[in-house]
Amino acid sequence: MPGKAPFRFPAGLGGALPALVLVTLFFVVPVVALLLRSVTEPEPGLQNYATLFGDGTYARIFLNTFLVASVVTAVTIVVAFPVAWMLAIMPPALGSIVFGVIILSMWTNLLTRTYAWMVLLQRTGVINRTLISLGIIDEPLPLINNLTGVTIGMVYIMLPFMILPLVGTLRAIDPMTLRAAALCGASPFAAFRRILLPLSLPGVAAGGLMVFVMSLGYFVTPALLGGTSNMMLAEMIAQMIQSLLNWGLGSAAAFVLLAVTMALYALQLRLVGARRVGGGA
């Protein structure tokens, strides 16, 4: 009887096996464990999810989380676009210096940057004192422990993650396209709205998704600049697990956040993919 042929991995799978093992151990297993805890603690069932979606307090935290993430993403896009365009058109030597300064801000400790904003935004901080000394305001503005403080702090932190994909997209746009539009009589705003903005949408979508997803799960900056009245989902999860030891409810909230993130990523892939197919047709 002839011997059986030795088992062989399908072509290409053998080289990918170490990566598959790492992904399974460090991503799939933790997510499955998270899901199991959310439906088994303190007892089997979906009571944790019912509590999350049925309790008004948790519903407000969900709403505040998506509100803050949406506002931060919108403001970040508005601020990052002119900076990215400036980097795309300025001379390479000067662009490298400015680009290095932006990257350097990402390497600074997050907690240090957040505490710096706490000093700047408080009622007796530099910003309020400067505005008062210039006669622009008569009394200090409430810039901390509210949505304004959270937005300012998070936009500053998220700017590099929006600028990086935008710069790559804008540099790939042929400048002759805008010159041709100007020669045809298009105003600068019309050229921006009908040419530059549509061509830059892949970079806007990639950076916007990154900023929105990171904002959904942000913890340090909202906790320090927003206060208890502006609690976000990540802070609630930390309190549930660390302080209240409510692993079931905390795991359910974390799994919902993960599911929303994956859904948004899938939607972006579908929309951007459809746009590329349509643009190439």
PDB file of C-alpha atoms in Angstrom:
ATOM      1  CA  MET A   1       0.000   0.000   0.000  1.00  0.00           C
ATOM      2  CA  PRO A   2       1.600   3.280  -1.040  1.00  0.00           C
ATOM      3  CA  GLY A   3       2.306   5.786   1.729  1.00  0.00           C
ATOM      4  CA  LYS A   4       0.112   8.830   2.136  1.00  0.00           C
ATOM      5  CA  ALA A   5       1.365  12.070   0.709  1.00  0.00           C
ATOM      6  CA  PRO A   6       2.629  14.468   3.404  1.00  0.00           C
ATOM      7  CA  PHE A   7       0.327  17.318   4.361  1.00  0.00           C
ATOM      8  CA  ARG A   8       1.243  20.582   2.728  1.00  0.00           C
ATOM      9  CA  PHE A   9      -0.108  24.055   3.316  1.00  0.00           C
ATOM     10  CA  PRO A  10      -1.842  25.680   0.363  1.00  0.00           C
ATOM     11  CA  ALA A  11       0.411  27.788  -1.812  1.00  0.00           C
ATOM     12  CA  GLY A  12       1.282  31.038  -0.050  1.00  0.00           C
ATOM     13  CA  LEU A  13      -0.243  30.035   3.287  1.00  0.00           C
ATOM     14  CA  GLY A  14       2.977  28.680   4.772  1.00  0.00           C
ATOM     15  CA  GLY A  15       4.697  32.055   4.607  1.00  0.00           C
ATOM     16  CA  ALA A  16       1.682  33.811   6.091  1.00  0.00           C
ATOM     17  CA  LEU A  17       1.263  31.309   8.945  1.00  0.00           C
ATOM     18  CA  PRO A  18       3.322  33.281  11.538  1.00  0.00           C
ATOM     19  CA  ALA A  19       1.322  36.418  10.808  1.00  0.00           C
ATOM     20  CA  LEU A  20      -1.952  34.494  11.066  1.00  0.00           C
ATOM     21  CA  VAL A  21      -0.898  33.064  14.426  1.00  0.00           C
ATOM     22  CA  LEU A  22       0.006  36.518  15.755  1.00  0.00           C
ATOM     23  CA  VAL A  23      -3.272  38.017  14.521  1.00  0.00           C
ATOM     24  CA  THR A  24      -5.217  35.171  16.101  1.00  0.00           C
ATOM     25  CA  LEU A  25      -3.437  35.393  19.461  1.00  0.00           C
ATOM     26  CA  PHE A  26      -3.385  39.164  19.847  1.00  0.00           C
ATOM     27  CA  PHE A  27      -6.540  40.252  18.006  1.00  0.00           C
ATOM     28  CA  VAL A  28      -9.048  37.457  17.443  1.00  0.00           C
ATOM     29  CA  VAL A  29      -8.738  35.782  20.852  1.00  0.00           C
ATOM     30  CA  PRO A  30      -9.068  39.044  22.870  1.00  0.00           C
ATOM     31  CA  VAL A  31     -12.103  40.133  20.823  1.00  0.00           C
ATOM     32  CA  VAL A  32     -13.779  36.755  21.297  1.00  0.00           C
ATOM     33  CA  ALA A  33     -13.013  36.867  25.038  1.00  0.00           C
ATOM     34  CA  LEU A  34     -14.492  40.372  25.163  1.00  0.00           C
ATOM     35  CA  LEU A  35     -17.655  39.208  23.445  1.00  0.00           C
ATOM     36  CA  LEU A  36     -17.988  36.188  25.737  1.00  0.00           C
ATOM     37  CA  ARG A  37     -17.632  38.311  28.862  1.00  0.00           C
ATOM     38  CA  SER A  38     -20.249  40.736  27.615  1.00  0.00           C
ATOM     39  CA  VAL A  39     -22.851  37.940  27.360  1.00  0.00           C
ATOM     40  CA  THR A  40     -21.823  35.772  30.337  1.00  0.00           C
ATOM     41  CA  GLU A  41     -21.129  38.212  33.208  1.00  0.00           C
ATOM     42  CA  PRO A  42     -22.683  38.490  35.698  1.00  0.00           C
ATOM     43  CA  GLU A  43     -24.977  35.848  34.149  1.00  0.00           C
ATOM     44  CA  PRO A  44     -25.576  34.512  30.620  1.00  0.00           C
ATOM     45  CA  GLY A  45     -27.797  36.702  28.473  1.00  0.00           C
ATOM     46  CA  LEU A  46     -27.985  40.039  26.695  1.00  0.00           C
ATOM     47  CA  GLN A  47     -28.836  42.077  29.789  1.00  0.00           C
ATOM     48  CA  ASN A  48     -25.621  44.120  29.482  1.00  0.00           C
ATOM     49  CA  TYR A  49     -26.564  45.296  25.999  1.00  0.00           C
ATOM     50  CA  ALA A  50     -30.130  45.970  27.136  1.00  0.00           C
ATOM     51  CA  THR A  51     -28.753  48.142  29.925  1.00  0.00           C
ATOM     52  CA  LEU A  52     -26.472  50.044  27.557  1.00  0.00           C
ATOM     53  CA  PHE A  53     -29.194  50.869  25.047  1.00  0.00           C
ATOM     54  CA  GLY A  54     -32.057  51.183  27.515  1.00  0.00           C
ATOM     55  CA  ASP A  55     -30.545  53.397  30.213  1.00  0.00           C
ATOM     56  CA  GLY A  56     -30.712  57.126  29.517  1.00  0.00           C
ATOM     57  CA  THR A  57     -27.381  57.796  31.218  1.00  0.00           C
ATOM     58  CA  TYR A  58     -25.478  55.440  28.949  1.00  0.00           C
ATOM     59  CA  ALA A  59     -27.405  56.707  25.931  1.00  0.00           C
ATOM     60  CA  ARG A  60     -26.214  60.253  26.708  1.00  0.00           C
ATOM     61  CA  ILE A  61     -22.627  59.018  26.971  1.00  0.00           C
ATOM     62  CA  PHE A  62     -22.945  57.323  23.569  1.00  0.00           C
ATOM     63  CA  LEU A  63     -24.450  60.489  22.097  1.00  0.00           C
ATOM     64  CA  ASN A  64     -21.735  62.678  23.614  1.00  0.00           C
ATOM     65  CA  THR A  65     -19.025  60.337  22.306  1.00  0.00           C
ATOM     66  CA  PHE A  66     -20.268  60.516  18.717  1.00  0.00           C
ATOM     67  CA  LEU A  67     -20.918  64.263  19.005  1.00  0.00           C
ATOM     68  CA  VAL A  68     -17.380  64.976  20.196  1.00  0.00           C
ATOM     69  CA  ALA A  69     -15.857  62.658  17.572  1.00  0.00           C
ATOM     70  CA  SER A  70     -17.908  64.297  14.792  1.00  0.00           C
ATOM     71  CA  VAL A  71     -17.064  67.861  15.876  1.00  0.00           C
ATOM     72  CA  VAL A  72     -13.368  67.036  16.280  1.00  0.00           C
ATOM     73  CA  THR A  73     -13.252  65.351  12.860  1.00  0.00           C
ATOM     74  CA  ALA A  74     -14.991  68.257  11.109  1.00  0.00           C
ATOM     75  CA  VAL A  75     -12.791  70.916  12.734  1.00  0.00           C
ATOM     76  CA  THR A  76      -9.651  68.864  12.096  1.00  0.00           C
ATOM     77  CA  ILE A  77     -10.462  68.591   8.373  1.00  0.00           C
ATOM     78  CA  VAL A  78     -11.086  72.345   8.103  1.00  0.00           C
ATOM     79  CA  VAL A  79      -7.818  73.196   9.897  1.00  0.00           C
ATOM     80  CA  ALA A  80      -5.688  70.480   8.282  1.00  0.00           C
ATOM     81  CA  PHE A  81      -6.647  71.114   4.649  1.00  0.00           C
ATOM     82  CA  PRO A  82      -4.896  74.507   4.208  1.00  0.00           C
ATOM     83  CA  VAL A  83      -1.868  73.223   6.132  1.00  0.00           C
ATOM     84  CA  ALA A  84      -1.646  70.152   3.895  1.00  0.00           C
ATOM     85  CA  TRP A  85      -2.076  72.282   0.760  1.00  0.00           C
ATOM     86  CA  MET A  86       0.682  74.624   1.942  1.00  0.00           C
ATOM     87  CA  LEU A  87       2.990  71.627   2.485  1.00  0.00           C
ATOM     88  CA  ALA A  88       2.104  70.280  -0.958  1.00  0.00           C
ATOM     89  CA  ILE A  89       2.980  73.469  -2.871  1.00  0.00           C
ATOM     90  CA  MET A  90       5.849  74.968  -0.869  1.00  0.00           C
ATOM     91  CA  PRO A  91       9.510  74.334  -1.825  1.00  0.00           C
ATOM     92  CA  PRO A  92      10.751  70.879  -0.788  1.00  0.00           C
ATOM     93  CA  ALA A  93      13.419  72.168   1.623  1.00  0.00           C
ATOM     94  CA  LEU A  94      11.027  74.396   3.543  1.00  0.00           C
ATOM     95  CA  GLY A  95       8.301  71.749   3.337  1.00  0.00           C
ATOM     96  CA  SER A  96      10.601  69.212   4.964  1.00  0.00           C
ATOM     97  CA  ILE A  97      11.221  71.560   7.901  1.00  0.00           C
ATOM     98  CA  VAL A  98       7.512  72.263   8.452  1.00  0.00           C
ATOM     99  CA  PHE A  99       6.716  68.580   7.999  1.00  0.00           C
ATOM    100  CA  GLY A 100       9.352  67.713  10.603  1.00  0.00           C
ATOM    101  CA  VAL A 101       7.819  70.146  13.097  1.00  0.00           C
ATOM    102  CA  ILE A 102       4.404  68.502  12.598  1.00  0.00           C
ATOM    103  CA  ILE A 103       5.860  65.018  13.063  1.00  0.00           C
ATOM    104  CA  LEU A 104       7.807  66.182  16.116  1.00  0.00           C
ATOM    105  CA  SER A 105       4.540  67.154  17.816  1.00  0.00           C
ATOM    106  CA  MET A 106       3.396  63.518  17.526  1.00  0.00           C
ATOM    107  CA  TRP A 107       6.459  62.371  19.484  1.00  0.00           C
ATOM    108  CA  THR A 108       5.748  64.654  22.432  1.00  0.00           C
ATOM    109  CA  ASN A 109       4.151  62.927  25.403  1.00  0.00           C
ATOM    110  CA  LEU A 110       0.356  63.013  25.143  1.00  0.00           C
ATOM    111  CA  LEU A 111      -0.188  63.720  28.836  1.00  0.00           C
ATOM    112  CA  THR A 112       2.270  66.605  28.728  1.00  0.00           C
ATOM    113  CA  ARG A 113       0.480  68.187  25.773  1.00  0.00           C
ATOM    114  CA  THR A 114      -2.902  67.804  27.472  1.00  0.00           C
ATOM    115  CA  TYR A 115      -1.664  69.408  30.699  1.00  0.00           C
ATOM    116  CA  ALA A 116      -0.208  72.244  28.631  1.00  0.00           C
ATOM    117  CA  TRP A 117      -3.653  72.901  27.150  1.00  0.00           C
ATOM    118  CA  MET A 118      -5.143  72.847  30.653  1.00  0.00           C
ATOM    119  CA  VAL A 119      -2.766  75.664  31.617  1.00  0.00           C
ATOM    120  CA  LEU A 120      -3.470  77.628  28.444  1.00  0.00           C
ATOM    121  CA  LEU A 121      -7.273  77.294  28.523  1.00  0.00           C
ATOM    122  CA  GLN A 122      -8.045  77.906  32.184  1.00  0.00           C
ATOM    123  CA  ARG A 123      -9.721  81.147  33.277  1.00  0.00           C
ATOM    124  CA  THR A 124      -6.401  82.646  34.355  1.00  0.00           C
ATOM    125  CA  GLY A 125      -4.481  81.073  31.473  1.00  0.00           C
ATOM    126  CA  VAL A 126      -2.479  82.757  28.756  1.00  0.00           C
ATOM    127  CA  ILE A 127      -5.309  82.774  26.202  1.00  0.00           C
ATOM    128  CA  ASN A 128      -7.869  84.478  28.437  1.00  0.00           C
ATOM    129  CA  ARG A 129      -5.344  86.954  29.835  1.00  0.00           C
ATOM    130  CA  THR A 130      -4.191  87.888  26.333  1.00  0.00           C
ATOM    131  CA  LEU A 131      -7.748  88.418  25.092  1.00  0.00           C
ATOM    132  CA  ILE A 132      -8.566  90.564  28.135  1.00  0.00           C
ATOM    133  CA  SER A 133      -5.386  92.640  27.786  1.00  0.00           C
ATOM    134  CA  LEU A 134      -6.214  93.279  24.112  1.00  0.00           C
ATOM    135  CA  GLY A 135      -9.707  94.429  25.061  1.00  0.00           C
ATOM    136  CA  ILE A 136     -11.410  91.709  23.010  1.00  0.00           C
ATOM    137  CA  ILE A 137     -13.287  90.307  26.027  1.00  0.00           C
ATOM    138  CA  ASP A 138     -14.216  91.735  29.423  1.00  0.00           C
ATOM    139  CA  GLU A 139     -14.247  88.503  31.430  1.00  0.00           C
ATOM    140  CA  PRO A 140     -12.581  85.091  30.982  1.00  0.00           C
ATOM    141  CA  LEU A 141     -14.149  82.697  28.515  1.00  0.00           C
ATOM    142  CA  PRO A 142     -15.135  79.171  29.666  1.00  0.00           C
ATOM    143  CA  LEU A 143     -12.611  77.227  27.586  1.00  0.00           C
ATOM    144  CA  ILE A 144     -12.155  74.175  29.810  1.00  0.00           C
ATOM    145  CA  ASN A 145     -14.363  71.462  31.328  1.00  0.00           C
ATOM    146  CA  ASN A 146     -16.679  71.692  28.335  1.00  0.00           C
ATOM    147  CA  LEU A 147     -16.961  70.686  24.682  1.00  0.00           C
ATOM    148  CA  THR A 148     -14.836  73.664  23.615  1.00  0.00           C
ATOM    149  CA  GLY A 149     -11.842  72.523  25.643  1.00  0.00           C
ATOM    150  CA  VAL A 150     -12.159  68.922  24.482  1.00  0.00           C
ATOM    151  CA  THR A 151     -12.417  70.025  20.843  1.00  0.00           C
ATOM    152  CA  ILE A 152      -9.379  72.317  21.025  1.00  0.00           C
ATOM    153  CA  GLY A 153      -7.210  69.727  22.761  1.00  0.00           C
ATOM    154  CA  MET A 154      -8.229  66.819  20.540  1.00  0.00           C
ATOM    155  CA  VAL A 155      -7.982  68.782  17.278  1.00  0.00           C
ATOM    156  CA  TYR A 156      -4.413  69.730  18.171  1.00  0.00           C
ATOM    157  CA  ILE A 157      -3.546  66.096  18.845  1.00  0.00           C
ATOM    158  CA  MET A 158      -5.364  64.740  15.775  1.00  0.00           C
ATOM    159  CA  LEU A 159      -4.026  67.253  13.240  1.00  0.00           C
ATOM    160  CA  PRO A 160      -0.968  65.203  12.173  1.00  0.00           C
ATOM    161  CA  PHE A 161      -3.150  62.152  11.497  1.00  0.00           C
ATOM    162  CA  MET A 162      -5.264  64.270   9.145  1.00  0.00           C
ATOM    163  CA  ILE A 163      -2.421  66.161   7.525  1.00  0.00           C
ATOM    164  CA  LEU A 164      -0.344  63.093   6.586  1.00  0.00           C
ATOM    165  CA  PRO A 165      -2.872  61.390   4.249  1.00  0.00           C
ATOM    166  CA  LEU A 166      -3.977  64.756   2.842  1.00  0.00           C
ATOM    167  CA  VAL A 167      -0.446  65.769   1.885  1.00  0.00           C
ATOM    168  CA  GLY A 168       0.068  62.547  -0.049  1.00  0.00           C
ATOM    169  CA  THR A 169      -3.196  63.009  -1.933  1.00  0.00           C
ATOM    170  CA  LEU A 170      -2.652  66.704  -2.698  1.00  0.00           C
ATOM    171  CA  ARG A 171       0.897  66.152  -3.933  1.00  0.00           C
ATOM    172  CA  ALA A 172      -0.426  63.608  -6.426  1.00  0.00           C
ATOM    173  CA  ILE A 173      -2.728  66.210  -8.040  1.00  0.00           C
ATOM    174  CA  ASP A 174      -1.245  67.703 -11.196  1.00  0.00           C
ATOM    175  CA  PRO A 175      -0.902  71.504 -10.694  1.00  0.00           C
ATOM    176  CA  MET A 176      -1.588  71.963 -14.413  1.00  0.00           C
ATOM    177  CA  THR A 177      -5.170  70.917 -13.736  1.00  0.00           C
ATOM    178  CA  LEU A 178      -5.757  73.987 -11.573  1.00  0.00           C
ATOM    179  CA  ARG A 179      -3.896  76.218 -14.021  1.00  0.00           C
ATOM    180  CA  ALA A 180      -6.094  74.956 -16.842  1.00  0.00           C
ATOM    181  CA  ALA A 181      -9.184  75.738 -14.767  1.00  0.00           C
ATOM    182  CA  ALA A 182      -7.912  79.267 -14.145  1.00  0.00           C
ATOM    183  CA  LEU A 183      -7.219  79.763 -17.863  1.00  0.00           C
ATOM    184  CA  CYS A 184     -10.769  78.649 -18.621  1.00  0.00           C
ATOM    185  CA  GLY A 185     -12.105  81.408 -16.374  1.00  0.00           C
ATOM    186  CA  ALA A 186     -12.775  79.465 -13.180  1.00  0.00           C
ATOM    187  CA  SER A 187     -12.529  81.487  -9.989  1.00  0.00           C
ATOM    188  CA  PRO A 188     -10.262  80.198  -7.179  1.00  0.00           C
ATOM    189  CA  PHE A 189     -13.299  79.064  -5.199  1.00  0.00           C
ATOM    190  CA  ALA A 190     -14.788  77.287  -8.221  1.00  0.00           C
ATOM    191  CA  ALA A 191     -11.475  75.538  -8.917  1.00  0.00           C
ATOM    192  CA  PHE A 192     -11.305  74.453  -5.302  1.00  0.00           C
ATOM    193  CA  ARG A 193     -14.909  73.239  -5.176  1.00  0.00           C
ATOM    194  CA  ARG A 194     -15.040  71.482  -8.544  1.00  0.00           C
ATOM    195  CA  ILE A 195     -11.461  70.233  -8.987  1.00  0.00           C
ATOM    196  CA  LEU A 196      -9.244  70.292  -5.909  1.00  0.00           C
ATOM    197  CA  LEU A 197     -11.793  69.113  -3.351  1.00  0.00           C
ATOM    198  CA  PRO A 198     -13.150  66.154  -5.401  1.00  0.00           C
ATOM    199  CA  LEU A 199      -9.630  64.981  -6.245  1.00  0.00           C
ATOM    200  CA  SER A 200      -8.587  65.194  -2.587  1.00  0.00           C
ATOM    201  CA  LEU A 201     -11.587  63.239  -1.250  1.00  0.00           C
ATOM    202  CA  PRO A 202      -9.658  59.926  -0.868  1.00  0.00           C
ATOM    203  CA  GLY A 203      -7.204  61.659   1.483  1.00  0.00           C
ATOM    204  CA  VAL A 204     -10.018  63.438   3.314  1.00  0.00           C
ATOM    205  CA  ALA A 205     -11.887  60.143   3.728  1.00  0.00           C
ATOM    206  CA  ALA A 206      -8.805  58.262   4.951  1.00  0.00           C
ATOM    207  CA  GLY A 207      -7.757  60.969   7.403  1.00  0.00           C
ATOM    208  CA  GLY A 208     -11.323  61.654   8.518  1.00  0.00           C
ATOM    209  CA  LEU A 209     -11.967  58.004   9.289  1.00  0.00           C
ATOM    210  CA  MET A 210      -8.697  57.749  11.216  1.00  0.00           C
ATOM    211  CA  VAL A 211      -9.460  60.858  13.275  1.00  0.00           C
ATOM    212  CA  PHE A 212     -13.080  59.849  13.925  1.00  0.00           C
ATOM    213  CA  VAL A 213     -12.199  56.320  15.027  1.00  0.00           C
ATOM    214  CA  MET A 214      -9.364  57.524  17.264  1.00  0.00           C
ATOM    215  CA  SER A 215     -11.642  60.176  18.758  1.00  0.00           C
ATOM    216  CA  LEU A 216     -14.279  57.568  19.603  1.00  0.00           C
ATOM    217  CA  GLY A 217     -11.824  55.681  21.787  1.00  0.00           C
ATOM    218  CA  TYR A 218      -9.891  58.619  23.230  1.00  0.00           C
ATOM    219  CA  PHE A 219      -9.543  58.750  26.997  1.00  0.00           C
ATOM    220  CA  VAL A 220      -6.900  61.108  28.428  1.00  0.00           C
ATOM    221  CA  THR A 221      -7.743  64.403  26.721  1.00  0.00           C
ATOM    222  CA  PRO A 222     -11.554  64.280  27.201  1.00  0.00           C
ATOM    223  CA  ALA A 223     -11.100  63.200  30.835  1.00  0.00           C
ATOM    224  CA  LEU A 224      -8.793  66.128  31.650  1.00  0.00           C
ATOM    225  CA  LEU A 225     -10.300  68.883  29.487  1.00  0.00           C
ATOM    226  CA  GLY A 226     -13.939  67.824  29.488  1.00  0.00           C
ATOM    227  CA  GLY A 227     -14.749  66.880  33.054  1.00  0.00           C
ATOM    228  CA  THR A 228     -17.517  64.579  34.250  1.00  0.00           C
ATOM    229  CA  SER A 229     -20.244  66.439  32.378  1.00  0.00           C
ATOM    230  CA  ASN A 230     -18.625  65.517  29.041  1.00  0.00           C
ATOM    231  CA  MET A 231     -17.782  61.875  29.736  1.00  0.00           C
ATOM    232  CA  MET A 232     -17.027  59.766  26.689  1.00  0.00           C
ATOM    233  CA  LEU A 233     -17.387  56.041  26.156  1.00  0.00           C
ATOM    234  CA  ALA A 234     -13.723  55.178  26.716  1.00  0.00           C
ATOM    235  CA  GLU A 235     -13.764  56.902  30.100  1.00  0.00           C
ATOM    236  CA  MET A 236     -16.968  55.063  31.044  1.00  0.00           C
ATOM    237  CA  ILE A 237     -15.415  51.716  30.088  1.00  0.00           C
ATOM    238  CA  ALA A 238     -12.365  52.465  32.230  1.00  0.00           C
ATOM    239  CA  GLN A 239     -14.550  53.323  35.219  1.00  0.00           C
ATOM    240  CA  MET A 240     -16.700  50.230  34.740  1.00  0.00           C
ATOM    241  CA  ILE A 241     -13.710  47.895  34.736  1.00  0.00           C
ATOM    242  CA  GLN A 242     -11.209  49.606  37.049  1.00  0.00           C
ATOM    243  CA  SER A 243     -13.468  51.156  39.674  1.00  0.00           C
ATOM    244  CA  LEU A 244     -16.726  49.187  39.604  1.00  0.00           C
ATOM    245  CA  LEU A 245     -15.236  45.858  38.429  1.00  0.00           C
ATOM    246  CA  ASN A 246     -18.260  45.473  36.139  1.00  0.00           C
ATOM    247  CA  TRP A 247     -16.541  43.464  33.437  1.00  0.00           C
ATOM    248  CA  GLY A 248     -19.769  42.447  31.735  1.00  0.00           C
ATOM    249  CA  LEU A 249     -21.078  45.951  31.085  1.00  0.00           C
ATOM    250  CA  GLY A 250     -17.620  47.315  30.313  1.00  0.00           C
ATOM    251  CA  SER A 251     -16.993  44.517  27.808  1.00  0.00           C
ATOM    252  CA  ALA A 252     -20.357  45.135  26.168  1.00  0.00           C
ATOM    253  CA  ALA A 253     -19.583  48.835  25.764  1.00  0.00           C
ATOM    254  CA  ALA A 254     -16.133  48.045  24.372  1.00  0.00           C
ATOM    255  CA  PHE A 255     -17.572  45.528  21.908  1.00  0.00           C
ATOM    256  CA  VAL A 256     -20.188  48.030  20.716  1.00  0.00           C
ATOM    257  CA  LEU A 257     -17.427  50.581  20.165  1.00  0.00           C
ATOM    258  CA  LEU A 258     -15.413  48.003  18.218  1.00  0.00           C
ATOM    259  CA  ALA A 259     -18.436  47.036  16.110  1.00  0.00           C
ATOM    260  CA  VAL A 260     -19.153  50.677  15.249  1.00  0.00           C
ATOM    261  CA  THR A 261     -15.514  51.213  14.295  1.00  0.00           C
ATOM    262  CA  MET A 262     -15.482  48.175  12.003  1.00  0.00           C
ATOM    263  CA  ALA A 263     -18.775  49.232  10.419  1.00  0.00           C
ATOM    264  CA  LEU A 264     -17.414  52.700   9.685  1.00  0.00           C
ATOM    265  CA  TYR A 265     -14.260  51.208   8.189  1.00  0.00           C
ATOM    266  CA  ALA A 266     -16.306  48.887   5.968  1.00  0.00           C
ATOM    267  CA  LEU A 267     -18.499  51.809   4.868  1.00  0.00           C
ATOM    268  CA  GLN A 268     -15.455  53.877   3.976  1.00  0.00           C
ATOM    269  CA  LEU A 269     -13.969  51.028   1.940  1.00  0.00           C
ATOM    270  CA  ARG A 270     -17.249  50.621   0.094  1.00  0.00           C
ATOM    271  CA  LEU A 271     -17.720  54.327  -0.641  1.00  0.00           C
ATOM    272  CA  VAL A 272     -14.122  55.055  -1.598  1.00  0.00           C
ATOM    273  CA  GLY A 273     -13.926  51.827  -3.608  1.00  0.00           C
ATOM    274  CA  ALA A 274     -17.134  52.693  -5.468  1.00  0.00           C
ATOM    275  CA  ARG A 275     -15.837  56.190  -6.156  1.00  0.00           C
ATOM    276  CA  ARG A 276     -12.558  54.853  -7.554  1.00  0.00           C
ATOM    277  CA  VAL A 277     -14.397  52.379  -9.758  1.00  0.00           C
ATOM    278  CA  GLY A 278     -16.725  55.119 -10.960  1.00  0.00           C
ATOM    279  CA  GLY A 279     -13.820  57.466 -11.560  1.00  0.00           C
ATOM    280  CA  GLY A 280     -11.941  54.868 -13.540  1.00  0.00           C
ATOM    281  CA  ALA A 281     -14.920  53.835 -15.653  1.00  0.00           C
TER     282      ALA A 281
END
